[in-house]
CSV table of C-alpha atoms in Angstrom, one decimal:
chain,number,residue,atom,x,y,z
A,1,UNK,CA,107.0,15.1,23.4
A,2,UNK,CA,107.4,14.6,26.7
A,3,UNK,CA,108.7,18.1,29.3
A,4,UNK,CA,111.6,17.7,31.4
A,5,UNK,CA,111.5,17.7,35.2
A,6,UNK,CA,112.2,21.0,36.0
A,7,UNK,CA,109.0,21.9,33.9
A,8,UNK,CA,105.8,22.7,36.3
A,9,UNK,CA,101.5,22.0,35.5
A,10,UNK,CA,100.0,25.3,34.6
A,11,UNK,CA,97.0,24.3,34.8
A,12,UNK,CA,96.6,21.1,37.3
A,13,UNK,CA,93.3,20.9,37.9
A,14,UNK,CA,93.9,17.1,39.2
A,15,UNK,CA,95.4,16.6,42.6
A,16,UNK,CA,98.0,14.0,43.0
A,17,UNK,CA,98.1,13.9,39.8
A,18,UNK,CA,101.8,12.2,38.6
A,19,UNK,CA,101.5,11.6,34.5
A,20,UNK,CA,104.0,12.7,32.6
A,21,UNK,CA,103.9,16.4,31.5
A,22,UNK,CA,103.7,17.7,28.2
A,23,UNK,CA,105.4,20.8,26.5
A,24,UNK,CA,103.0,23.3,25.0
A,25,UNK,CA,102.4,23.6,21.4
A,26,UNK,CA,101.2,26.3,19.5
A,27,UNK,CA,97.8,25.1,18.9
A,28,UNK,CA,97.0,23.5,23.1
A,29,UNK,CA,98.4,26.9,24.4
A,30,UNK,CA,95.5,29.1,22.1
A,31,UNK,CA,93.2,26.5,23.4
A,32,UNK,CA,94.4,27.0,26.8
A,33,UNK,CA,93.9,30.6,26.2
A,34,UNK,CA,90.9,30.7,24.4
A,35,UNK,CA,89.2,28.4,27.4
A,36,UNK,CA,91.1,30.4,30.4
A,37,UNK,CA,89.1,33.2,28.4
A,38,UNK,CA,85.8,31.7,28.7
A,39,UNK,CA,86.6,30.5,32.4
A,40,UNK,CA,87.4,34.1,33.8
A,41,UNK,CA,83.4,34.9,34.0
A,42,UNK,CA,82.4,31.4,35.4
A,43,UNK,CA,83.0,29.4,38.7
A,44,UNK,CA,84.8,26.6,39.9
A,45,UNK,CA,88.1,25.5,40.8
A,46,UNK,CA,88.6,26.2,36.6
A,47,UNK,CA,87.9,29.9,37.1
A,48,UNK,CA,91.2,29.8,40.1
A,49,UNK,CA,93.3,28.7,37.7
A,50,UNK,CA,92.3,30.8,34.5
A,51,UNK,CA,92.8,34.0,37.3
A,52,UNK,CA,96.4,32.5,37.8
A,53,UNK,CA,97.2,31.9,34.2
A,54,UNK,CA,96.1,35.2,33.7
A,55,UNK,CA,97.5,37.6,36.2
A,56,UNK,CA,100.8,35.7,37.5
A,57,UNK,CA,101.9,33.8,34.0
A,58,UNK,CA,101.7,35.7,30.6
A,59,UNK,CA,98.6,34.2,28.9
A,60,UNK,CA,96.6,36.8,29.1
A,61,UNK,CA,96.9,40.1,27.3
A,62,UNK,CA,100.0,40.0,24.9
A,63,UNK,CA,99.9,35.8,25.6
A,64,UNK,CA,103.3,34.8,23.6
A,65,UNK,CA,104.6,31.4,24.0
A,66,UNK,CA,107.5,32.2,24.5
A,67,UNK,CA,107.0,33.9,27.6
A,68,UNK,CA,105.6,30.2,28.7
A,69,UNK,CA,108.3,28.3,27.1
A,70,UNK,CA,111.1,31.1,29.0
A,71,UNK,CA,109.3,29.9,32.9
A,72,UNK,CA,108.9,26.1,31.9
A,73,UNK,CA,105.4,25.4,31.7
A,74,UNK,CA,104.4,22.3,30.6
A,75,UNK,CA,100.7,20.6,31.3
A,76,UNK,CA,99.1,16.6,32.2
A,77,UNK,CA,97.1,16.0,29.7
A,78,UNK,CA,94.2,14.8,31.5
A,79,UNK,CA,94.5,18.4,33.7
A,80,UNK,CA,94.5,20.2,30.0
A,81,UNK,CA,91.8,17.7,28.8
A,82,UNK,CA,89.6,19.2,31.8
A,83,UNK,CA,90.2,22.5,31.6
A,84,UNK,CA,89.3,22.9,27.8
A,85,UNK,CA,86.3,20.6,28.3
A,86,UNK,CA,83.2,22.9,26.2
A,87,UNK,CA,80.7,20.6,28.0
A,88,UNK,CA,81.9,21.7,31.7
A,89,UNK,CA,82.3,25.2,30.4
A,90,UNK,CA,78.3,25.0,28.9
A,91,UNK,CA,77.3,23.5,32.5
A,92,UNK,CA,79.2,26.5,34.1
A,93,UNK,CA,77.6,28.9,32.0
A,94,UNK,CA,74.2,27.5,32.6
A,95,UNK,CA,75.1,27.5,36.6
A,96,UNK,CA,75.8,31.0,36.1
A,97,UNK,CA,72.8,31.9,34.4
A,98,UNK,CA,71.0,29.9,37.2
A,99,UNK,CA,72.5,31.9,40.1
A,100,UNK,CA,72.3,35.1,38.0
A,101,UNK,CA,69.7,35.9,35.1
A,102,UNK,CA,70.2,37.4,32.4
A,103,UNK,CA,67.4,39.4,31.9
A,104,UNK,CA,66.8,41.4,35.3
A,105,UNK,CA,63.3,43.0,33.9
A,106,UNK,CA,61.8,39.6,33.2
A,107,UNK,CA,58.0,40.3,34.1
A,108,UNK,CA,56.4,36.6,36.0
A,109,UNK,CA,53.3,35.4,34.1
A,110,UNK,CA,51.2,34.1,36.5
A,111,UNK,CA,48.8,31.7,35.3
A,112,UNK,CA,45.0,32.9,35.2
A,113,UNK,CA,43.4,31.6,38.0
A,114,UNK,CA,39.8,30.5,37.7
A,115,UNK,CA,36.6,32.6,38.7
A,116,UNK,CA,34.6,31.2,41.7
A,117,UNK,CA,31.5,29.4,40.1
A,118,UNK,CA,28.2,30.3,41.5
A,119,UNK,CA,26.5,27.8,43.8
A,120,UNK,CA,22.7,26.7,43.0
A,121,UNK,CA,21.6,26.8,46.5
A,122,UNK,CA,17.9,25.2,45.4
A,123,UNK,CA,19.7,22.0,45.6
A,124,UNK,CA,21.4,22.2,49.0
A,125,UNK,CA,18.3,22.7,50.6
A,126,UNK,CA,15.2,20.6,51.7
A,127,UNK,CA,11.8,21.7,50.1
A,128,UNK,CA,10.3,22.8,53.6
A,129,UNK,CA,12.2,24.9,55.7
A,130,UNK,CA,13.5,22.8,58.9
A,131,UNK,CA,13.0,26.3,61.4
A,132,UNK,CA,10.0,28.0,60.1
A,133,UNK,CA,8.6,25.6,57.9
A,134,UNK,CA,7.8,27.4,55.4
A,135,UNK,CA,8.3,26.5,51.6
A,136,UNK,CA,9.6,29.2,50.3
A,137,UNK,CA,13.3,30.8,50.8
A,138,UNK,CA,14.2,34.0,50.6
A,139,UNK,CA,17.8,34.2,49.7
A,140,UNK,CA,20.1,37.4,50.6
A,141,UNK,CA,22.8,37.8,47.5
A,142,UNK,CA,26.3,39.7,49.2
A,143,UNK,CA,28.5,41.0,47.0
């Protein structure tokens, strides 16, 4: 069912943007709702428009239809299809989690790191000493 023209996009999320709007029902303004819920703790242009729906136009606390029917809102439904999309609100919930972790006490594993081997020094060395020439070496051990 098509809106008429003094009817508005709640939720144009699409810029220039000129389909033809379509009146709420029921069941696409609980959606609405439902995802403006969700969007109110993520980012994005999405998260502008949920604060708008919710402060300024009655879908938040007591939410009635009505009240939408009463100030003409109608919707595009490729600006409704975006805005209820679960996969860009899993994505925003995953950025969000991201920039902020949920676990603030999360202790860093740091991989073990190997211990330093100890050198043979017998075989680095020529049989007769190049200074003294001596055979025999007296090695120092530093701990």
């Amino acid at each position: 069912m098509s809106a008429s023209a003094a009817q508005v996009c709640c939720i144009h999320l699409i810029e220039g943007l000129n389909d033809n709007l379509v009146s709420l029902s029921t069941k696409s303004f609980e959606k609405i709702r439902q995802c403006m819920q969700e969007w109110l703790f993520l980012d994005g242009k999405e998260r502008e428009i949920a604060d708008y729906l919710s402060i300024s136009n009655g879908f938040g606390d007591d939410g009635s239809l009505e009240k939408c029917i009463d100030n003409s809102y109608a919707c595009h439904r490729k600006c409704c299809m975006r805005f209820t999309d679960k996969t860009k609100i899993q994505r925003a919930e995953k950025r969000m989690e991201d920039i902020h972790p949920v676990d603030v006490n999360t202790t860093v594993i740091r991989p073990k790191r190997s211990k330093a081997i100890s050198c043979d020094l017998t075989g680095i060395f020529p049989p007769i000493c190049v200074i003294c020439s001596r055979e025999k070496f007296i090695f120092e051990k530093h701990s």
